[in-house]
CSV table of C-alpha atoms in Angstrom, one decimal:
chain,number,residue,atom,x,y,z
C,1,MET,CA,68.0,-1.4,-49.0
C,2,ALA,CA,69.9,0.7,-46.7
C,3,ASP,CA,72.2,-1.7,-45.1
C,4,GLU,CA,74.8,-2.5,-47.2
C,5,GLU,CA,77.2,0.3,-45.7
C,6,PRO,CA,75.8,1.7,-43.0
C,7,SER,CA,78.0,3.7,-41.3
C,8,VAL,CA,78.1,5.8,-44.4
C,9,LEU,CA,74.4,7.0,-44.6
C,10,ARG,CA,74.8,7.3,-40.7
C,11,GLN,CA,77.1,9.6,-41.3
C,12,LEU,CA,75.3,11.3,-44.1
C,13,ALA,CA,72.2,11.4,-41.9
C,14,ARG,CA,74.4,12.7,-38.8
C,15,LEU,CA,76.2,15.3,-41.5
C,16,SER,CA,73.3,16.6,-43.5
C,17,THR,CA,71.2,17.9,-39.9
C,18,ILE,CA,74.1,20.4,-39.6
C,19,GLY,CA,73.4,23.4,-41.9
C,20,VAL,CA,69.7,23.2,-41.5
C,21,THR,CA,69.7,22.9,-37.6
C,22,LEU,CA,72.8,26.3,-37.3
C,23,VAL,CA,69.6,28.4,-38.9
C,24,ALA,CA,66.6,26.6,-37.4
C,25,ALA,CA,68.4,27.6,-34.0
C,26,THR,CA,68.3,31.1,-35.0
C,27,ALA,CA,65.7,31.7,-36.3
C,28,ILE,CA,63.4,30.1,-33.3
C,29,GLY,CA,65.4,32.0,-31.3
C,30,LEU,CA,65.0,35.1,-33.0
C,31,ALA,CA,60.9,34.5,-33.5
C,32,ILE,CA,61.3,34.0,-29.6
C,33,GLY,CA,63.2,36.8,-29.0
C,34,TYR,CA,60.5,38.9,-31.2
C,35,GLY,CA,57.6,37.6,-29.9
C,36,LEU,CA,58.3,38.1,-26.0
C,37,ASP,CA,59.0,41.9,-27.4
C,38,ARG,CA,55.7,42.4,-28.9
C,39,VAL,CA,54.2,41.2,-25.8
C,40,LEU,CA,56.3,42.8,-23.0
C,41,GLY,CA,56.5,45.5,-24.9
C,42,THR,CA,60.6,45.9,-23.9
C,43,GLY,CA,62.6,47.5,-26.8
C,44,PRO,CA,64.7,45.6,-29.3
C,45,TRP,CA,66.9,43.6,-25.8
C,46,LEU,CA,64.7,40.6,-26.0
C,47,THR,CA,65.3,40.3,-29.3
C,48,LEU,CA,68.9,40.7,-29.1
C,49,ILE,CA,69.4,38.1,-26.0
C,50,PHE,CA,67.5,35.5,-27.5
C,51,THR,CA,68.8,35.8,-30.9
C,52,LEU,CA,72.4,35.4,-29.2
C,53,PHE,CA,70.8,32.3,-27.2
C,54,GLY,CA,69.8,31.2,-30.9
C,55,ILE,CA,72.9,31.3,-32.6
C,56,VAL,CA,74.6,29.8,-29.0
C,57,ALA,CA,71.8,26.8,-29.4
C,58,GLY,CA,73.0,26.3,-32.9
C,59,PHE,CA,76.6,26.2,-32.4
C,60,LEU,CA,75.8,23.7,-29.4
C,61,ASN,CA,74.3,21.3,-31.5
C,62,LEU,CA,77.0,21.6,-34.6
C,63,PHE,CA,79.5,20.7,-32.5
C,64,ARG,CA,77.5,18.0,-30.9
C,65,ASP,CA,76.7,16.8,-33.9
C,66,VAL,CA,80.3,16.9,-35.5
C,67,GLY,CA,81.1,15.2,-32.3
C,68,MET,CA,84.1,17.6,-30.4
C,69,ILE,CA,82.4,17.8,-27.6
C,70,GLY,CA,80.2,15.5,-25.6
C,71,GLY,CA,81.3,12.5,-26.9
C,72,ARG,CA,79.9,10.6,-24.2
C,73,ARG,CA,76.5,10.8,-26.4
C,74,ARG,CA,77.6,8.3,-28.9
C,75,LYS,CA,78.5,5.2,-28.6
C,76,PRO,CA,78.5,2.9,-32.4
S,1,MET,CA,71.7,1.5,-63.5
S,2,ALA,CA,68.5,0.4,-65.8
S,3,THR,CA,70.4,0.3,-68.9
S,4,ASP,CA,73.2,-2.5,-67.4
S,5,ALA,CA,70.1,-4.3,-65.5
S,6,ALA,CA,69.0,-4.6,-68.8
S,7,ASP,CA,71.6,-5.5,-70.9
S,8,LYS,CA,72.4,-8.4,-69.1
S,9,ARG,CA,69.3,-9.7,-69.4
S,10,SER,CA,68.4,-8.8,-73.1
S,11,GLY,CA,71.8,-8.5,-74.9
S,12,GLY,CA,70.9,-4.7,-75.2
S,13,LYS,CA,68.9,-4.7,-77.9
S,14,GLY,CA,65.3,-5.4,-76.4
S,15,PHE,CA,66.3,-2.1,-73.7
S,16,TRP,CA,66.8,-0.1,-76.5
S,17,LEU,CA,63.4,-0.9,-78.7
S,18,ILE,CA,61.5,-0.5,-75.1
S,19,LEU,CA,62.7,2.8,-74.6
S,20,ALA,CA,62.6,3.6,-78.3
S,21,GLY,CA,58.8,2.6,-78.1
S,22,LEU,CA,57.5,4.1,-75.1
S,23,VAL,CA,59.3,7.5,-76.4
S,24,GLY,CA,57.6,7.4,-79.8
S,25,VAL,CA,54.2,6.3,-77.6
S,26,ASN,CA,54.7,9.1,-75.4
S,27,LEU,CA,55.8,11.9,-78.5
S,28,GLY,CA,52.5,10.7,-80.5
S,29,VAL,CA,50.0,10.9,-77.5
S,30,SER,CA,51.7,14.2,-76.8
S,31,PHE,CA,51.7,15.9,-80.0
S,32,TYR,CA,48.0,14.9,-80.6
S,33,PHE,CA,46.9,16.5,-77.4
S,34,ALA,CA,49.4,19.1,-76.9
S,35,PRO,CA,47.6,22.7,-76.7
S,36,ARG,CA,49.7,25.0,-79.4
S,37,ARG,CA,51.1,27.0,-76.8
S,38,VAL,CA,53.1,25.8,-73.6
S,39,GLU,CA,50.8,26.5,-70.4
S,40,LEU,CA,52.8,26.2,-67.3
S,41,HIS,CA,49.6,27.3,-65.0
S,42,HIS,CA,48.3,24.1,-65.5
S,43,ALA,CA,50.5,22.1,-64.3
S,44,PRO,CA,49.9,18.3,-65.1
S,45,VAL,CA,49.7,17.0,-61.4
S,46,VAL,CA,47.1,14.6,-60.4
S,47,GLN,CA,44.5,15.6,-57.7
S,48,LEU,CA,42.1,12.6,-56.5
S,49,PRO,CA,39.2,13.7,-55.5
S,50,ASN,CA,37.6,12.9,-52.2
S,51,PHE,CA,36.7,9.7,-51.9
S,52,LEU,CA,35.8,9.2,-48.3
S,53,ALA,CA,33.0,11.6,-49.4
S,54,PHE,CA,30.2,8.8,-48.8
S,55,LEU,CA,31.7,8.6,-45.1
S,56,GLY,CA,30.8,12.2,-44.1
S,57,VAL,CA,34.4,13.5,-45.0
S,58,PRO,CA,33.6,17.0,-45.1
S,59,GLY,CA,35.0,19.1,-48.6
S,60,GLU,CA,34.0,17.3,-52.2
S,61,TRP,CA,38.1,18.2,-53.4
S,62,MET,CA,40.3,17.9,-50.4
S,63,PRO,CA,43.8,19.2,-51.1
S,64,ALA,CA,45.8,16.5,-53.1
S,65,HIS,CA,48.6,16.0,-50.2
S,66,VAL,CA,45.6,14.9,-47.7
S,67,THR,CA,44.2,12.5,-50.1
S,68,PHE,CA,47.5,11.0,-51.4
S,69,THR,CA,47.9,10.7,-47.7
S,70,TRP,CA,44.4,8.5,-47.6
S,71,LEU,CA,45.6,6.7,-50.8
S,72,ILE,CA,49.3,5.6,-48.7
S,73,MET,CA,47.3,4.5,-45.8
S,74,ALA,CA,45.1,2.5,-48.2
S,75,ILE,CA,48.6,0.9,-49.6
S,76,LEU,CA,50.3,0.3,-46.6
S,77,MET,CA,47.0,-1.4,-45.3
S,78,VAL,CA,46.4,-3.9,-47.5
S,79,VAL,CA,50.0,-4.7,-48.0
S,80,GLY,CA,50.1,-5.1,-44.6
S,81,VAL,CA,46.7,-7.5,-43.7
S,82,LEU,CA,47.6,-9.3,-47.2
S,83,GLY,CA,51.3,-9.8,-45.4
S,84,THR,CA,50.0,-10.7,-42.1
S,85,ARG,CA,47.1,-12.5,-42.8
S,86,ALA,CA,47.9,-16.3,-43.3
S,87,LEU,CA,51.3,-16.6,-41.4
S,88,LYS,CA,53.1,-19.5,-42.1
S,89,PRO,CA,56.6,-20.9,-41.3
S,90,VAL,CA,57.8,-21.0,-44.9
S,91,PRO,CA,57.0,-17.3,-46.1
S,92,GLY,CA,55.4,-16.8,-49.3
S,93,PRO,CA,56.4,-14.2,-51.6
S,94,LEU,CA,54.1,-11.4,-49.9
S,95,GLN,CA,55.2,-12.5,-46.3
S,96,ASN,CA,58.8,-12.7,-47.5
S,97,VAL,CA,58.9,-9.0,-48.2
S,98,VAL,CA,57.1,-8.0,-45.4
S,99,GLU,CA,59.5,-9.6,-42.7
S,100,VAL,CA,62.8,-8.4,-44.8
S,101,VAL,CA,61.4,-4.8,-44.1
S,102,ILE,CA,60.3,-5.4,-40.5
S,103,GLU,CA,63.6,-7.3,-40.1
S,104,ALA,CA,65.6,-3.8,-41.5
S,105,PHE,CA,63.8,-1.7,-39.0
S,106,CYS,CA,64.1,-3.9,-35.9
S,107,GLY,CA,68.4,-4.4,-37.0
S,108,LEU,CA,68.7,-0.2,-37.6
S,109,LEU,CA,66.8,-0.1,-33.9
S,110,ASP,CA,69.0,-2.2,-32.3
S,111,GLN,CA,72.4,-0.7,-33.8
S,112,MET,CA,71.2,2.9,-32.9
S,113,ILE,CA,69.1,2.5,-29.6
S,114,GLY,CA,70.5,-0.7,-27.9
S,115,ARG,CA,68.5,-3.6,-26.3
S,116,GLN,CA,65.9,-1.2,-25.6
S,117,GLY,CA,65.1,-0.2,-29.0
S,118,ARG,CA,62.4,-2.5,-30.5
S,119,GLN,CA,59.6,-0.8,-28.5
S,120,PHE,CA,60.1,2.1,-30.9
S,121,LEU,CA,59.3,0.3,-33.6
S,122,PRO,CA,55.9,0.7,-34.3
S,123,LEU,CA,56.6,4.9,-34.6
S,124,ILE,CA,59.7,4.2,-36.4
S,125,GLY,CA,58.6,1.6,-38.5
S,126,THR,CA,55.1,3.6,-39.2
S,127,ALA,CA,56.6,6.7,-39.9
S,128,GLY,CA,59.6,4.9,-42.2
S,129,LEU,CA,57.0,2.8,-44.2
S,130,PHE,CA,54.8,6.1,-45.1
S,131,ILE,CA,57.6,8.4,-45.9
S,132,LEU,CA,59.3,5.3,-48.3
S,133,THR,CA,55.9,5.0,-50.0
S,134,SER,CA,55.0,8.8,-50.1
S,135,ASN,CA,58.5,9.5,-51.7
S,136,LEU,CA,58.6,6.3,-53.9
S,137,LEU,CA,54.9,7.7,-55.5
S,138,GLY,CA,56.3,11.0,-56.4
S,139,ASN,CA,58.6,8.7,-59.5
S,140,ILE,CA,55.4,8.0,-61.0
S,141,PRO,CA,54.9,11.6,-63.1
S,142,GLY,CA,51.8,13.1,-62.5
S,143,LEU,CA,51.6,12.0,-59.2
S,144,GLN,CA,52.0,14.2,-56.1
S,145,PRO,CA,53.8,12.9,-53.3
S,146,PRO,CA,52.3,13.8,-49.8
S,147,THR,CA,55.9,15.0,-48.3
S,148,ALA,CA,56.5,17.5,-50.7
S,149,ASN,CA,53.9,19.5,-48.9
S,150,TRP,CA,55.3,21.3,-45.9
S,151,ASN,CA,52.2,20.2,-43.9
S,152,THR,CA,52.8,17.2,-44.2
S,153,THR,CA,56.2,16.8,-43.1
S,154,VAL,CA,55.6,19.3,-40.0
S,155,ALA,CA,53.1,16.5,-38.5
S,156,LEU,CA,55.4,14.1,-39.1
S,157,ALA,CA,58.3,15.5,-37.2
S,158,VAL,CA,55.9,17.4,-34.4
S,159,THR,CA,55.1,13.7,-33.7
S,160,VAL,CA,58.4,12.3,-33.4
S,161,PHE,CA,59.5,15.5,-31.3
S,162,LEU,CA,56.9,15.0,-28.8
S,163,SER,CA,57.5,11.4,-28.4
S,164,TYR,CA,61.1,11.6,-27.7
S,165,ASN,CA,59.9,14.0,-25.3
S,166,TYR,CA,57.3,12.3,-24.3
S,167,PHE,CA,59.7,8.4,-24.0
S,168,GLY,CA,62.3,10.5,-22.3
S,169,ILE,CA,59.7,11.8,-19.5
S,170,ARG,CA,58.6,8.3,-19.2
S,171,LYS,CA,62.0,6.7,-18.6
S,172,HIS,CA,63.2,9.8,-16.4
S,173,GLY,CA,60.5,11.6,-14.7
S,174,PHE,CA,59.4,15.0,-15.1
S,175,LEU,CA,62.2,16.7,-13.0
S,176,ASN,CA,64.8,14.4,-14.0
S,177,TYR,CA,64.6,14.8,-17.8
S,178,LEU,CA,64.3,18.8,-17.1
S,179,LYS,CA,67.8,18.8,-15.3
S,180,HIS,CA,69.4,16.9,-18.0
S,181,PHE,CA,68.4,19.9,-20.1
S,182,CYS,CA,70.5,22.5,-17.2
S,183,GLY,CA,73.9,20.7,-18.0
S,184,PRO,CA,76.6,19.9,-15.2
S,185,ILE,CA,77.2,23.9,-14.3
S,186,TRP,CA,74.6,25.2,-12.1
S,187,TRP,CA,74.9,28.8,-12.4
S,188,LEU,CA,74.8,28.3,-15.7
S,189,ALA,CA,71.9,26.1,-15.6
S,190,PRO,CA,68.9,29.0,-16.3
S,191,ILE,CA,70.9,30.0,-19.4
S,192,MET,CA,71.9,26.4,-20.5
S,193,PHE,CA,68.2,25.9,-20.1
S,194,VAL,CA,67.1,28.0,-22.5
S,195,ILE,CA,69.8,27.6,-25.0
S,196,GLU,CA,68.8,23.4,-24.8
S,197,PHE,CA,65.0,24.3,-24.8
S,198,ILE,CA,65.8,26.6,-28.2
S,199,GLY,CA,67.9,23.6,-29.9
S,200,HIS,CA,65.4,21.1,-29.0
S,201,LEU,CA,62.7,23.6,-30.7
S,202,ALA,CA,65.3,23.6,-33.8
S,203,ARG,CA,64.8,19.6,-34.4
S,204,PRO,CA,61.6,19.5,-35.9
S,205,VAL,CA,62.2,22.5,-37.8
S,206,SER,CA,65.0,21.2,-39.6
S,207,LEU,CA,63.4,17.2,-39.9
S,208,SER,CA,61.0,18.9,-41.6
S,209,ILE,CA,61.8,21.4,-43.8
S,210,ARG,CA,64.7,19.1,-44.7
S,211,LEU,CA,62.5,16.4,-45.8
S,212,PHE,CA,59.8,18.8,-47.6
S,213,GLY,CA,62.5,20.8,-49.2
S,214,ASN,CA,64.2,17.5,-50.8
S,215,ILE,CA,61.0,16.3,-52.2
S,216,PHE,CA,59.2,19.1,-52.8
S,217,GLY,CA,62.0,20.2,-55.3
S,218,GLU,CA,62.8,17.1,-56.8
S,219,GLU,CA,59.0,17.3,-57.5
S,220,SER,CA,59.2,20.4,-58.7
S,221,VAL,CA,61.5,20.1,-61.5
S,222,ILE,CA,59.8,16.4,-62.2
S,223,VAL,CA,56.7,18.4,-63.1
S,224,ILE,CA,58.6,20.8,-65.4
S,225,LEU,CA,60.0,18.0,-67.1
S,226,ILE,CA,57.7,16.7,-68.0
S,227,SER,CA,55.2,18.9,-69.1
S,228,LEU,CA,57.6,19.8,-71.9
S,229,ALA,CA,58.2,16.0,-72.8
S,230,TRP,CA,56.6,17.3,-75.9
S,231,LEU,CA,60.0,18.8,-76.5
S,232,VAL,CA,62.2,15.3,-76.5
S,233,MET,CA,64.8,16.1,-74.8
S,234,PRO,CA,63.1,16.8,-71.0
S,235,TYR,CA,62.0,13.8,-71.5
S,236,LEU,CA,65.1,11.5,-71.8
S,237,ILE,CA,66.7,14.1,-68.9
S,238,TRP,CA,63.6,12.9,-66.8
S,239,LEU,CA,64.1,9.3,-67.5
S,240,GLY,CA,68.0,9.4,-68.2
S,241,ILE,CA,69.0,11.7,-64.8
S,242,MET,CA,65.7,12.5,-62.8
S,243,LEU,CA,64.3,9.3,-62.4
S,244,PRO,CA,67.7,7.2,-61.0
S,245,LEU,CA,68.4,10.3,-58.8
S,246,SER,CA,65.1,10.4,-57.6
S,247,LEU,CA,64.8,6.6,-56.6
S,248,PHE,CA,68.1,7.5,-54.4
S,249,THR,CA,66.6,10.7,-53.1
S,250,ALA,CA,63.9,9.0,-51.6
S,251,ILE,CA,65.9,6.5,-50.2
S,252,VAL,CA,68.2,8.4,-48.7
S,253,GLN,CA,65.7,10.6,-47.2
S,254,THR,CA,63.3,8.3,-45.4
S,255,PHE,CA,66.5,6.5,-44.0
S,256,VAL,CA,68.0,10.4,-42.8
S,257,PHE,CA,64.5,11.0,-41.1
S,258,ILE,CA,64.2,7.5,-39.2
S,259,MET,CA,67.9,7.8,-38.8
S,260,LEU,CA,67.5,11.2,-36.7
S,261,SER,CA,64.4,10.5,-35.3
S,262,MET,CA,66.5,7.4,-33.7
S,263,VAL,CA,69.0,9.7,-32.6
S,264,TYR,CA,66.7,12.0,-31.2
S,265,ILE,CA,64.7,9.1,-29.2
S,266,ALA,CA,68.2,7.1,-28.0
S,267,GLY,CA,69.5,10.7,-26.9
S,268,ALA,CA,66.3,11.1,-24.9
S,269,VAL,CA,66.2,7.5,-23.4
S,270,GLU,CA,69.6,7.0,-22.1
S,271,GLU,CA,71.7,10.1,-21.5
S,272,GLY,CA,70.0,10.2,-18.4
S,273,HIS,CA,71.1,6.8,-17.9
S,274,GLY,CA,74.4,7.6,-18.3
S,275,GLU,CA,74.1,10.3,-15.4
S,276,GLU,CA,73.2,7.7,-13.2
S,277,HIS,CA,76.3,6.1,-13.2
S,278,HIS,CA,78.6,9.6,-12.1
C-alpha cells in the first residue's frame, strides 16, 4: 500500500516527529529536574539546569531530523 | 474515492441507490430507537465482554481497549495460521495477501536498515500489523481501536525503545554503545551524555503521543458524528469526509510508527559502525 511513494511518506514520517519531540524533550528535562529537586531538596537549581538540558536536547533532535548537522547518519 | 470506483463499475446509479438505501435504513432505525433527548453520556461505543473469563483471566468486564487488543490478536493469529497452514508454490488468495504484506515489510526493512535489516522483521512486522489492524478497526462505527488509548501506545513505544537499545548493546557492547552517547569531544562528554539521554527518552514519548493523539481525536469525532446520526447531516459528513480521512490516517500513522522504529533501530545498530571507520 505504502510503497508507491516511499520518499514522500518517509519525509512525512521524519518531519512529523519535529514538533512532538521538541516539546517532549523539554518536558522530560523538566520532569527529571523537578524530581531530582524534590528528592535532593536543592532549590530550583536542578529544575532550571535540566530544563535547559531538555531544551538543548529537543533542538539537537530537531536539527538532526532536519539534517542540518549529523548528515552522516542518513544514507538514502 | 468510493464514488469514482462505483461510477466505473456500475454506471453511477447503483451507487446512489445503495447509498440512499443505507441512509434510509439508518434513519429509520435511528428514529425508531432514538431517545427523544440527545444524551451524549451514552456514547455509542461497543464494550466487548471479557471472553477469556473461562480461562481464568480475572475481571468480568475488562477495559474495552484490552478486550479489543485480544480481538485483534485473535484476528492476526487466525489469519497467520490460515495463511501459512498449507504453503503452495502457486499461492492461493490468502497466502498471496500474506506474502505481499510480508514482502512490503521486508522491502522497507532493506531500504531503511540495510542488509542486516531482516532480522528485525518480527518486531517491526508485529507492531505494524497490530497498529494497522487496530486503526482500521476504528473505522467501523461503534468499535473502539485499542490505539485510541494511551496505555496501548505507550506499551508499543516502550517495547520499541527497549528493543532498539538492546539491539544497539548487542551489536556494539555496553560500553561502546554508551560511548556513542557522549559525542566526539571529551570534555563535553558529561553534558552531552545527559542531553542525549533526555533526547532518547523523548523518543518513546513522542512515538506514543503521536499515535494515540491521532487515533483518539479521529475516534472522538467519529463517535460524536455517529451519535448524532439521526440528524442526517452528521451521518453524511462521516460517510463523505471522515471515513476516507480516517482510512488515510490509519495507514499513514502505521507507516509513521514503523518508519520511526526502523530509523531508531538503524541509528542504534549503525552509528557505532561508522565510528569504527574513523
